[in-house]
Structure formats: C-alpha cells, structure tokens
Tab-separated table of C-alpha atoms in Angstrom:
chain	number	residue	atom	x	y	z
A	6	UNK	CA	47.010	19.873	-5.141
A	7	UNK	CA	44.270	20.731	-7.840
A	8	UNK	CA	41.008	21.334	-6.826
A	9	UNK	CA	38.466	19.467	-8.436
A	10	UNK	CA	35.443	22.182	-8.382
A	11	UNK	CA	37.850	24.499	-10.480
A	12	UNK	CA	37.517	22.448	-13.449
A	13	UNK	CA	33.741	21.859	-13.268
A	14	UNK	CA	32.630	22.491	-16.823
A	15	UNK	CA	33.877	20.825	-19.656
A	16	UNK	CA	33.530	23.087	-21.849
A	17	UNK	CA	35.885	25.200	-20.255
A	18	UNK	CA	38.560	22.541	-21.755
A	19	UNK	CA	37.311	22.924	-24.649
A	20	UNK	CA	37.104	26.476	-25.176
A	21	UNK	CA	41.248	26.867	-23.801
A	22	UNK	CA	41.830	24.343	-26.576
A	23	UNK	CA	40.015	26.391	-28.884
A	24	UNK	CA	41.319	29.479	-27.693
A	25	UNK	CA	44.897	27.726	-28.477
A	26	UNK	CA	43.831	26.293	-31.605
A	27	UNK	CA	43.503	29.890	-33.405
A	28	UNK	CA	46.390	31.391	-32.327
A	29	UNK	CA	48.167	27.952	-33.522
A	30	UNK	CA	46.695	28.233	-36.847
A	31	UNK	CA	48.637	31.875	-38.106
A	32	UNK	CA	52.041	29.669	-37.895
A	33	UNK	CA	49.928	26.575	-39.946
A	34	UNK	CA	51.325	27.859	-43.581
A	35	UNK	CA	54.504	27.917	-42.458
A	36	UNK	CA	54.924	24.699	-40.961
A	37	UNK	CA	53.291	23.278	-43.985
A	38	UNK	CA	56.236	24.111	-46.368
A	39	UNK	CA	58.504	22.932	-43.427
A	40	UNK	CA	56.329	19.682	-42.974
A	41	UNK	CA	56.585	18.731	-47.076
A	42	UNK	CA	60.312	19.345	-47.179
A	43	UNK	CA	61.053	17.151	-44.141
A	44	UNK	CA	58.935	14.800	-45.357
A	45	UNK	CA	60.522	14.319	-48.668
A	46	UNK	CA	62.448	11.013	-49.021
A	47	UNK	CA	65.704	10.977	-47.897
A	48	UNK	CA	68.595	8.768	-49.058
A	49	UNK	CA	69.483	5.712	-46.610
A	50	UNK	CA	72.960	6.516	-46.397
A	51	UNK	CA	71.771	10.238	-45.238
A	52	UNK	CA	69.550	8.595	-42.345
A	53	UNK	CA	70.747	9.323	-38.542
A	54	UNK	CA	71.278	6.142	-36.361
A	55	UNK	CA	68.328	6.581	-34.690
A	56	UNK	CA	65.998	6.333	-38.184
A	57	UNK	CA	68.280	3.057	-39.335
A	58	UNK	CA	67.774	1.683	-35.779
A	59	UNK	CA	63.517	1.907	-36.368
A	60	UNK	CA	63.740	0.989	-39.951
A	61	UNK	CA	64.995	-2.071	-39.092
A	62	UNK	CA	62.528	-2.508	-36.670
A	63	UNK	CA	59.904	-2.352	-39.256
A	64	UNK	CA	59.163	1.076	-38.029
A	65	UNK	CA	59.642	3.223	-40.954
A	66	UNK	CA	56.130	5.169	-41.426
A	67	UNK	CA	55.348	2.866	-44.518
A	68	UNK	CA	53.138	-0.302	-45.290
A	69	UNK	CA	54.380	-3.065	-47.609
A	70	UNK	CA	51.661	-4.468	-49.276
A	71	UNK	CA	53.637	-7.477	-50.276
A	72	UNK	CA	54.006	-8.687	-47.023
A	73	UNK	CA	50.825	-10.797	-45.187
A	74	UNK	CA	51.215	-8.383	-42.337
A	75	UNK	CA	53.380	-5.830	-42.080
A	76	UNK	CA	54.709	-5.653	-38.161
A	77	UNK	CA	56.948	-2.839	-36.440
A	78	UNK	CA	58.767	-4.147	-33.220
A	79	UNK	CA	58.891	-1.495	-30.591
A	80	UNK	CA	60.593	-2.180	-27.234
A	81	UNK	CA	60.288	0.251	-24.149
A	82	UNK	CA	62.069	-0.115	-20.487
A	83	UNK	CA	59.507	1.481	-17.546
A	84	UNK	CA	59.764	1.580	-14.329
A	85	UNK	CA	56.669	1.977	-11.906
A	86	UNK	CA	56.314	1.187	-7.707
A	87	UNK	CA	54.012	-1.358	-8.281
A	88	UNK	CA	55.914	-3.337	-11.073
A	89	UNK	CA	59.925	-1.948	-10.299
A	90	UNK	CA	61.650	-2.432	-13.814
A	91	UNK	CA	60.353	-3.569	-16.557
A	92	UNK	CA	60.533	-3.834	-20.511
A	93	UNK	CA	57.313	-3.826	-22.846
A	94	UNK	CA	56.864	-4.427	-26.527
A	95	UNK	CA	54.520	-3.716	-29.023
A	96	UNK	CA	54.068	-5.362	-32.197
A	97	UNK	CA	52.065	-3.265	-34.820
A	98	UNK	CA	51.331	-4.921	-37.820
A	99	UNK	CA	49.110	-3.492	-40.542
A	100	UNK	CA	47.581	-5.605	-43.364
A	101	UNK	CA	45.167	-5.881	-46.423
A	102	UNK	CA	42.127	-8.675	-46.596
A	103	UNK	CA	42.061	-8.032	-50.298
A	104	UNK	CA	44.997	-7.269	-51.759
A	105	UNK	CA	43.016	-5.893	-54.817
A	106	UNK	CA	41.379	-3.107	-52.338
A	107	UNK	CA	42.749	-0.391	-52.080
A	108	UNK	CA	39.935	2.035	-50.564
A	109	UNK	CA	39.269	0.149	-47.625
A	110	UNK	CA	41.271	1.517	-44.682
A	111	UNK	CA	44.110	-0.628	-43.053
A	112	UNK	CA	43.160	-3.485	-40.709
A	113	UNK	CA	45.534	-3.741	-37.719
A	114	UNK	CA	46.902	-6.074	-35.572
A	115	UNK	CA	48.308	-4.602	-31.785
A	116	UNK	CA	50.462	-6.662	-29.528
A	117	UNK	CA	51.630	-5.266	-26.209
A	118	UNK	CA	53.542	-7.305	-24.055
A	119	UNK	CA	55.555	-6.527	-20.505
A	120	UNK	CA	57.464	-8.166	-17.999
A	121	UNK	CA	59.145	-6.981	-14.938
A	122	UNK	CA	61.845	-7.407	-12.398
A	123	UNK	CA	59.081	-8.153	-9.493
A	124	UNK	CA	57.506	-11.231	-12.008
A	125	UNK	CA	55.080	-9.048	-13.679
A	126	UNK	CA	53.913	-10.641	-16.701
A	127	UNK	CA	50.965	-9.831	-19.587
A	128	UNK	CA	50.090	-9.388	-22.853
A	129	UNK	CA	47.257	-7.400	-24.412
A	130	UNK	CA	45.453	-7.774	-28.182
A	131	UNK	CA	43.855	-5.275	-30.248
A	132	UNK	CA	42.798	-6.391	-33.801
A	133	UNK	CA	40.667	-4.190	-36.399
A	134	UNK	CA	39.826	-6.004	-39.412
A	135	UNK	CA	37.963	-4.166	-42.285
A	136	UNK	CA	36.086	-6.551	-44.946
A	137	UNK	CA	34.386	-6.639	-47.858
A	138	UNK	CA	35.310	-3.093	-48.523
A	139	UNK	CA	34.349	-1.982	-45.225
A	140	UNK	CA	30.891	-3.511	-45.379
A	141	UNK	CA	31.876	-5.496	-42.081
A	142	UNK	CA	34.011	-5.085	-39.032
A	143	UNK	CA	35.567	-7.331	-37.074
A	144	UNK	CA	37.312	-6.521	-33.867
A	145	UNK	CA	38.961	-8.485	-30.857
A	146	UNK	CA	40.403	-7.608	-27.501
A	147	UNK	CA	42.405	-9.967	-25.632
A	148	UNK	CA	44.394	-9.704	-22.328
A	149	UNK	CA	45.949	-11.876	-20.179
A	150	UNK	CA	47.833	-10.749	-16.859
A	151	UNK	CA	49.390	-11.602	-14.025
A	152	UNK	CA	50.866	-8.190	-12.372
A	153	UNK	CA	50.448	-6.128	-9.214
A	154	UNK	CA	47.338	-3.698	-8.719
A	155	UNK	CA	45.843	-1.160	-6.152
A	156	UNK	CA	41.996	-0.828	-4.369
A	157	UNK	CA	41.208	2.046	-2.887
A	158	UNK	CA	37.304	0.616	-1.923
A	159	UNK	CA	34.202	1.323	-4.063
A	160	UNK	CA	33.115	5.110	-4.743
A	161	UNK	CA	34.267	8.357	-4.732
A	162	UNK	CA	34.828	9.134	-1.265
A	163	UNK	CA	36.464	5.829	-0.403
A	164	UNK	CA	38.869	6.332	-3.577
A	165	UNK	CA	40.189	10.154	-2.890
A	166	UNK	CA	41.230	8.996	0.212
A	167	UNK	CA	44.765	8.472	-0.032
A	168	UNK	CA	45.255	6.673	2.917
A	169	UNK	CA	42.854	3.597	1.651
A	170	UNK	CA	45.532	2.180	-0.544
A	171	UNK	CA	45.638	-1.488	-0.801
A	172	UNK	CA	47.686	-3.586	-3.017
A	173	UNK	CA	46.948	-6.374	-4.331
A	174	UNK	CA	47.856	-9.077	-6.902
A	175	UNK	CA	45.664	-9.473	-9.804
A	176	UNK	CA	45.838	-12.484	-12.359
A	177	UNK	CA	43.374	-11.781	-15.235
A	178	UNK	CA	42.299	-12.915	-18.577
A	179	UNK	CA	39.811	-11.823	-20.953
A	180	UNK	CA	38.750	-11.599	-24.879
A	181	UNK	CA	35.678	-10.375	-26.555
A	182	UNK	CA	35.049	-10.219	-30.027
A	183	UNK	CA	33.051	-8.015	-32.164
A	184	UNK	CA	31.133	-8.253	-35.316
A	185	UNK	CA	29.483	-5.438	-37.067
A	186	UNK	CA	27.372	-5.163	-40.411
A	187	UNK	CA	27.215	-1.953	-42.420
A	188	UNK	CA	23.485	-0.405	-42.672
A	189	UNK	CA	24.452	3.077	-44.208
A	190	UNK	CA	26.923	5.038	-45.325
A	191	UNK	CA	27.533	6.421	-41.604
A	192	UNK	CA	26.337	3.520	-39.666
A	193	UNK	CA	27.257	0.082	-37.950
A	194	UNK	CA	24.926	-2.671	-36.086
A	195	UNK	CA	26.788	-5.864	-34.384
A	196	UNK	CA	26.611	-7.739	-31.552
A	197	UNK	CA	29.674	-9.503	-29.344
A	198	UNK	CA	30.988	-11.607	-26.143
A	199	UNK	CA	32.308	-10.579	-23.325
A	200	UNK	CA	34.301	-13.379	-21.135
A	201	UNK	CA	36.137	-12.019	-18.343
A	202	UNK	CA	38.007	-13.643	-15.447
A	203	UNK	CA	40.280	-12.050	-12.545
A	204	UNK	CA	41.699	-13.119	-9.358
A	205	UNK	CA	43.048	-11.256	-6.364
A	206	UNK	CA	45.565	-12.216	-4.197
A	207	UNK	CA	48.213	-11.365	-2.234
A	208	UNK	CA	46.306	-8.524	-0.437
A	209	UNK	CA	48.322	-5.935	1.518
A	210	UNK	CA	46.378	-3.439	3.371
A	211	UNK	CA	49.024	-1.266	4.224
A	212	UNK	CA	47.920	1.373	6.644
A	213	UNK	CA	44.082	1.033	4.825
A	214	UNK	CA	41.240	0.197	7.011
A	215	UNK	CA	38.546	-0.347	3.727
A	216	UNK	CA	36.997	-3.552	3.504
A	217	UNK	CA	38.500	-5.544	0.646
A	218	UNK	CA	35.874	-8.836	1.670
A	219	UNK	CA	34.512	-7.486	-2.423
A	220	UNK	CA	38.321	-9.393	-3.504
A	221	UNK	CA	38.348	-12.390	-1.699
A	222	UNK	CA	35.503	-14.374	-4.765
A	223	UNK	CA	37.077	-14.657	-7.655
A	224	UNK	CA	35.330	-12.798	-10.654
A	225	UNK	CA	34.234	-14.844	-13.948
A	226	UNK	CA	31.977	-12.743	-16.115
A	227	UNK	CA	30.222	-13.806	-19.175
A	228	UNK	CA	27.950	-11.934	-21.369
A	229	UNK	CA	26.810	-10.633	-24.593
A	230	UNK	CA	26.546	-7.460	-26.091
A	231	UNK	CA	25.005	-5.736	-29.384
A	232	UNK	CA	26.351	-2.200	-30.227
A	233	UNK	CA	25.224	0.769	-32.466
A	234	UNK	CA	27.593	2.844	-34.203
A	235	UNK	CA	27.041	6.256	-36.474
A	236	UNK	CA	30.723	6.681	-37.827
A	237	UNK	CA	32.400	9.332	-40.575
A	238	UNK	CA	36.029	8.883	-39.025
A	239	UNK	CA	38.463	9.192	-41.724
A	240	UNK	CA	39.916	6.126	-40.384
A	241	UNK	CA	39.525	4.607	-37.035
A	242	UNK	CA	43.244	4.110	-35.816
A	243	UNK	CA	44.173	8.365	-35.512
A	244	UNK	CA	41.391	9.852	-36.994
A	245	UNK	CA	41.504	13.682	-38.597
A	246	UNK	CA	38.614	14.580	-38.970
A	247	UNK	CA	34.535	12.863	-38.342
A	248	UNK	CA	32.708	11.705	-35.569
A	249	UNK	CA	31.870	8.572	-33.724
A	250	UNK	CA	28.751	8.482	-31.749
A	251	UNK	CA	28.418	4.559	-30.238
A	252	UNK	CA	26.074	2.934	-27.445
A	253	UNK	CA	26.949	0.008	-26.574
A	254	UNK	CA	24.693	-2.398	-24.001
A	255	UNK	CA	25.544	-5.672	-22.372
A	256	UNK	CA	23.779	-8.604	-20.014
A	257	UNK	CA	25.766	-10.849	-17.975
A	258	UNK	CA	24.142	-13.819	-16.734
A	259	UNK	CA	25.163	-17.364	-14.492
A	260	UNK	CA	23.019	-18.837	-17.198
A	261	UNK	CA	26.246	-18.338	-19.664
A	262	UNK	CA	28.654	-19.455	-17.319
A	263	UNK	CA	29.483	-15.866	-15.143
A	264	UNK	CA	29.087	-15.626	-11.296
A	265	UNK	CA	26.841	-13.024	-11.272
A	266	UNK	CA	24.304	-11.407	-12.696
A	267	UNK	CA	24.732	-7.975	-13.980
A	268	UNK	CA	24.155	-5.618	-16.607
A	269	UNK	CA	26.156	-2.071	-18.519
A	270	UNK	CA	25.756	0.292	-20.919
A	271	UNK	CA	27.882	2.599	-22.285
A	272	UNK	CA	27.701	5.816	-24.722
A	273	UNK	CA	30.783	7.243	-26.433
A	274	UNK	CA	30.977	10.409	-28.879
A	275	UNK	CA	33.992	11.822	-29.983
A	276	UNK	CA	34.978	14.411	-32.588
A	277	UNK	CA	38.158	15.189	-34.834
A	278	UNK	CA	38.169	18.814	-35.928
A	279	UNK	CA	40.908	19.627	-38.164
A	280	UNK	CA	42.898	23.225	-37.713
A	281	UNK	CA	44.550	24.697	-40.481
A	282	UNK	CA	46.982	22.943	-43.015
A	283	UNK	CA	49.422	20.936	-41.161
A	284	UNK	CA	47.475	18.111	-39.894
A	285	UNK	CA	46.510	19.299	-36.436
A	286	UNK	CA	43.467	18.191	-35.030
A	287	UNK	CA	41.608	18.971	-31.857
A	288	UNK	CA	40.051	15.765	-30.263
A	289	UNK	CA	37.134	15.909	-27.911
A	290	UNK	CA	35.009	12.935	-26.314
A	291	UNK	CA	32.477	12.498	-24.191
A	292	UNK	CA	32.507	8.899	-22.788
A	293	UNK	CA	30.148	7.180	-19.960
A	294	UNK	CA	29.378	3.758	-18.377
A	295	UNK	CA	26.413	2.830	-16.458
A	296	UNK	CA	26.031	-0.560	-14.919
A	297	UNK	CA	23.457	-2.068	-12.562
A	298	UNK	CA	22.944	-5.369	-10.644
A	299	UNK	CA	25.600	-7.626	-8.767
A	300	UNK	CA	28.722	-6.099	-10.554
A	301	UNK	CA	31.802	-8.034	-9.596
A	302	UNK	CA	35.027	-5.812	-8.766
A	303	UNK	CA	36.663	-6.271	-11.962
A	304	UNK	CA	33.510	-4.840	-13.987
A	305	UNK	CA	33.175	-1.730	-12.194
A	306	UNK	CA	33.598	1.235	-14.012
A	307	UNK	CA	36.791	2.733	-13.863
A	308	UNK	CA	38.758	6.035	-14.460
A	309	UNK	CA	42.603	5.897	-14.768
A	310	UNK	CA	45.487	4.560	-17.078
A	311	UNK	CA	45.965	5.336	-20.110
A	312	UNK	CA	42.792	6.039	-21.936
A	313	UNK	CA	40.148	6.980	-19.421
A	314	UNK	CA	41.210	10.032	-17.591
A	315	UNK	CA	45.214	9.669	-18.043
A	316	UNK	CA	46.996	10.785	-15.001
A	317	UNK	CA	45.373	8.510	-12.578
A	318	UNK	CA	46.432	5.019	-11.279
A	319	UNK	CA	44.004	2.514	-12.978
A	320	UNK	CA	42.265	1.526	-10.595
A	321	UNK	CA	42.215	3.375	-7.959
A	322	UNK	CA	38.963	5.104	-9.029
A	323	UNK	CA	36.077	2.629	-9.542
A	324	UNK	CA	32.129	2.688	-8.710
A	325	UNK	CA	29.191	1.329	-10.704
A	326	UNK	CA	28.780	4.584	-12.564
A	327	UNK	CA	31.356	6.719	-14.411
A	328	UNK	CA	31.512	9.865	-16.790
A	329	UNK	CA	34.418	12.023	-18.484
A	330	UNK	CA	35.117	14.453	-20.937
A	331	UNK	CA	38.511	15.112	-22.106
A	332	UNK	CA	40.361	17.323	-25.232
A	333	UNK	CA	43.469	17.094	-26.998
A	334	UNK	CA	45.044	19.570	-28.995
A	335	UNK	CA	47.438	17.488	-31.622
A	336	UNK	CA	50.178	18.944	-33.046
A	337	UNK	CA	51.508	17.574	-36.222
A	338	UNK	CA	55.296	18.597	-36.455
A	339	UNK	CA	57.358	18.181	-39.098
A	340	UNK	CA	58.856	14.232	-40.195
A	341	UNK	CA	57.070	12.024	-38.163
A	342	UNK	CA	56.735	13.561	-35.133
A	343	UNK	CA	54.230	15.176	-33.146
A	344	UNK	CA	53.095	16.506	-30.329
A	345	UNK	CA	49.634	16.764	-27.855
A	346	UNK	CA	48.212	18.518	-25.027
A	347	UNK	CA	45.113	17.605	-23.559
A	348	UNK	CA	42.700	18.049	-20.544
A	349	UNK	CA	39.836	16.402	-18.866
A	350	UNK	CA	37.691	15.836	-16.064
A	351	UNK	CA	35.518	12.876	-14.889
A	352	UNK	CA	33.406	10.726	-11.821
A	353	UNK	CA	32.483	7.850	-10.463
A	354	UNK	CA	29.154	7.533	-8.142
A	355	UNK	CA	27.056	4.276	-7.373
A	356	UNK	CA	23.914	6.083	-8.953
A	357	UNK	CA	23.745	7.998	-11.769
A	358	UNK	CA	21.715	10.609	-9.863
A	359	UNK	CA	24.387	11.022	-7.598
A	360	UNK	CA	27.131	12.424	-10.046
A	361	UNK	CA	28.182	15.988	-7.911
A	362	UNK	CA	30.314	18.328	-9.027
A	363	UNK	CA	31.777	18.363	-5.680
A	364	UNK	CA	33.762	15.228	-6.786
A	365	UNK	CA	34.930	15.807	-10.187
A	366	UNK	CA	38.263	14.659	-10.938
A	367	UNK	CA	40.472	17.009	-13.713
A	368	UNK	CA	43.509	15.740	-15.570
A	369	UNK	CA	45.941	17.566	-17.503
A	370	UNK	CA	48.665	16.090	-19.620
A	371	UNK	CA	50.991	16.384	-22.286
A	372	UNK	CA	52.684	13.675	-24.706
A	373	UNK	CA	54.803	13.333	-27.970
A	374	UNK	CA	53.936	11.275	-31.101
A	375	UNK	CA	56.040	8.810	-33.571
A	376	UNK	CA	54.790	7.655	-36.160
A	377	UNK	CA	55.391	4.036	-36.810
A	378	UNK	CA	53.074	3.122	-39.446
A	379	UNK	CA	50.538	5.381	-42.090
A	380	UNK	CA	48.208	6.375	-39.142
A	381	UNK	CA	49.494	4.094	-36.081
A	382	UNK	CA	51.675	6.490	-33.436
A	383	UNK	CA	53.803	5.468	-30.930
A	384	UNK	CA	52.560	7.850	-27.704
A	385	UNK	CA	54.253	8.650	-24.463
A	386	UNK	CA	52.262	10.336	-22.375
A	387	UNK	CA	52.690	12.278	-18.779
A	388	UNK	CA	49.185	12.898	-17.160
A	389	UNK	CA	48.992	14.927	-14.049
A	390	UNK	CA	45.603	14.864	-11.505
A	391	UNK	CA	44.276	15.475	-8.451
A	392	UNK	CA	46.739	14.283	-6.401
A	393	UNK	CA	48.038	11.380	-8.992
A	394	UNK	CA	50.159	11.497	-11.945
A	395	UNK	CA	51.342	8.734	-14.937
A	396	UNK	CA	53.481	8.030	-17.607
A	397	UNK	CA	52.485	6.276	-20.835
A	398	UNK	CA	53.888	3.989	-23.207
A	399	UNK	CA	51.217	2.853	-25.526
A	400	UNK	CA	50.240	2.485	-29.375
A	401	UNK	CA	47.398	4.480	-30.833
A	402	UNK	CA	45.164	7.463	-29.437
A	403	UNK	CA	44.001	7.311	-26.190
A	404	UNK	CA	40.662	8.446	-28.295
C-alpha cells in the first residue's frame, strides 16, 4: 500500500515529470520525421480493418464542415463490481456557428451514455459553443442517472477506512448552463445555474457501522453562480500550450427552490507546456473547492473518478473542503495515437485550516490516446492510489 506522507509535495510530481520531459526531448526530432510520414494520407483500400471500422464510425481524425455537426460514435463494454457488465457510448460531434469563421476554435457537443447488466442506466452532456468569433461562450452540463454508488461517511478519516463501505443506489439529475462575455484578449466574465437533484436508496451497510442518516433526505440544490476566467489555451478541448486560471463562486438558497442553504467556491489553474517538436505536452493543475453552510451529500466536494484524482472510487472521498494537484506527461506518438503518464496527490477536510499532510492522498496512472476528432481524444485510463485503483473510458482530458 502507498503511503500518503511520501508524496507530500507537489512539486515533487512535477519535477519527475520534468526530469522525464528532457530526457524525452533528445528522441523529439526523430519522432517528428516518423510522426509526418505516418501521418501522411493513406489510400482507403491500404487502411487496416480496424481504421475502416472507426471511419465509419465517424471517427476518422477529421471535421466536415459541410455537415451541421459532425458526430463520431464510439461504443465501449466495461465491467465494474458496482455496475457488473456494461456498454457505454459516446457521441462526439464537432461543429461551426458560422460557417464563414474559420478562426474561431471548434464548438463541441459530448454525449456519454451507459447501461448495464444490473439496470444501470445514465447519460451525461458536455457542450462548448464558441460565438461571435469567440467573443462569447456558452457551455452546458447535463446528467441524468440512475446507477449504483458507494459512502464511506464524511471526512478523511471516516473515508480511508476501508471497512466503512456502504452501497447505495443513487438516482440523479442535473444541468447548469454557462454564459460568458469576452473583456480582453485573455479574459472571460459570466455567470450560470446550478440545479441539482439526487436520491439514495437501496442502502446496504455491509459490515460499515458509519451513520448514513446524511442519505435518507433527498438532495435538490439550486443556485447561481458568476465565474472569472484569464485564458490563453490554444484551444480548450486538449490544449498544447497556455494557461487557465478560473474562480468560480456559487450561492444556493430555498429561496430558488433548493433544500438548503449553502454556498462554494472554487479556484482552478492549469498549464500546457509544450516539449520539443512532436506535440508532447506536460499538463499541470492545481484545482480546489471550498464550500460552507448546510451542504447536502451530493454537493460535497469530492476526489475520485475520472478527473479529480483518477485512481479512486468517486465517491468514496468526500468532505466540505478539497484540494489536488496532479501532472501529466503526454506523449504524442506517431498516427493518431498517444500516450500519458501522470501523478497527483490531494485532500479532503471539513475546514480549510485543517488540510494535514498526514492525510494526503497520491495517485499514479497511466493511459493511451485516440484521436477521434482535430483535438477530441478518446482516453483509457488505469489510475492506481492509496489503496484504490480505476479504469477509464472517457472523451477529452481529464484537464
């Protein structure tokens, strides 16, 4: 088992990935020649079965302007504990406002769906839209869910215990939009909604003795949100190179329909440096949330799955406060392939002066990259932590 106080820095991560990211660099000139021959076209009737298979799927690296969106269809089998076998798809679709611009980055349009032997069932949206050459944003997240889930009890202690596993079943749904305005260059003001519901049910303490009374109320949140955002990304879908420092505050109130009253912040900055020739990149973040008030279970913050601290069950670590690091090293190979190698470390307390580096939590992971669409990958992921490990099947960057 890892130990936790081992991986206490962060920059530690980053200086191995450094560290890795020069010696990777002497090989860059080669791999470039090797990366623009295997990316030259090459004749249909020359393509394996495996190439014909995604074409037809829409998933051929390329965008067709001509079409209102143009989707890739890609299906995945899994198999977990909590959900036995299942299948997922994603739909990735990539599209144009104005067909007459041609310097505004690609909006996007994210559709993952799953169901599963057990009666698992959900489907998740994530939509980008760029207008008005990129004077406004508009983005939506959507879910709606009805699948198995685990509760470990509030806070650190509670949540490292193994033997405080409860399942449970947990019927969600939630969307909130965003729209942002342009001030500079660099920068972004907007403001957004928040509705969230969930519902537990279907408890099973299994040989846990935590109090799970915090499951029995049903959980409606509704709130609003404004957001500040300093951004020279490249693009936002897989970013090379730039930086993206956001804060992001919210209030949820009875007043607007929610159960409780409650509020959160959060602050995110993440960087894209690239190394060499080839494409590679290394990826760090820095990522916290900070709420305060009568924060239902659903709204607690969270490490786990497969964006925040990969590697852990989503989940299982929750509290009212939470901060991570974590660093990829991205490896462009040569077609459309790739390849990354990250690692990380975060915590959950109920007070922000309570954070101790006695109960830091470290990831490590490494994953391979298709690419679909012009900057959309396909990632599966294998995260290993403290105790915990998980597999990924998702669409886009963790980060």
């Amino acid at each position: 088992m890892l130990k936790a106080n081992r991986f206490s820095s962060p920059f530690i991560i980053l200086t191995l990935l450094l560290t890795f990211s020069v010696v990777a660099e002497e090989a860059d000139n080669e791999a470039e020649a090797k990366l623009e021959k295997a990316n030259q076209s090459v004749p249909e009737d020359e393509l394996s079965w495996i190439d014909n298979f995604l074409n037809n799927l829409g998933a051929d690296g390329e965008f067709d302007p001509d079409k209102l969106i143009d989707f890739s269809f890609l299906p995945g089998p899994f198999y977990n504990p909590e959900m036995d076998l299942g299948i997922g798809l994603s739909a990735v679709g990539l599209y144009r406002v104005d067909p007459e611009d041609k310097q505004t980055q690609l909006s996007s349009l994210v559709i993952n769906g799953f169901a599963s032997t057990n009666g698992a069932l959900g489907v998740t949206i994530a939509n980008k839209t760029f207008l008005h050459q990129d004077q406004r944003r508009f983005y939506l997240d959507a879910e709606i869910a009805d699948a198995p889930d685990v509760f470990y009890g509030v806070g650190y202690q509670d949540n490292y215990d193994d033997d405080n596993r409860s399942d449970f079943n947990n019927r969600q749904f939630s969307v909130r939009p965003m729209w942002l305005e342009r001030l500079s260059e660099t920068s972004f003001i907007g403001a957004g909604f928040d509705f969230s519901y969930a519902q537990a049910s279907s408890i099973e303490l299994l040989e846990s003795d935590i109090d799970t009374d915090i499951l029995a109320q049903d959980s409606r949140s509704v709130g609003v949100n404004v957001m500040i955002n300093y951004d020279t990304r490249d693009t936002v879908l897989n970013p090379s190179k730039g930086r993206v420092l956001q804060l992001d505050a919210a209030w949820y109130r009875q007043a607007l329909g929610g159960k409780t009253d409650f509020e959160s912040q959060s602050f995110l900055y993440s960087e894209y440096l690239p190394v060499g020739r080839s494409g590679n990149v290394i990826a760090w973040q820095l990522h916290g949330r900070f709420t305060q008030g009568d924060v239902p279970w659903d709204k607690l913050s969270k490490l786990g799955g497969g964006g925040h601290l990969r590697g852990y069950t989503s989940g299982r670590y929750r509290d009212k406060q939470m901060l991570l690091t974590q660093a990829e090293y991205r490896l462009n190979l040569p077609g459309r392939n790739g390849m990354v190698f990250w690692a990380g470390v975060g915590t959950v307390a109920d007070k922000v002066s309570e954070f101790s580096s006695d109960e830091i939590l470290p990831n490590v992971g490494i994953g391979y990259r298709f690419e679909v669409k012009p900057n959309v990958n396909l990632r599966l992921d294998m995260g290993f932590g403290d105790g915990d490990s998980g597999f990924y099947f998702n669409v886009n960057e963790a980060f």
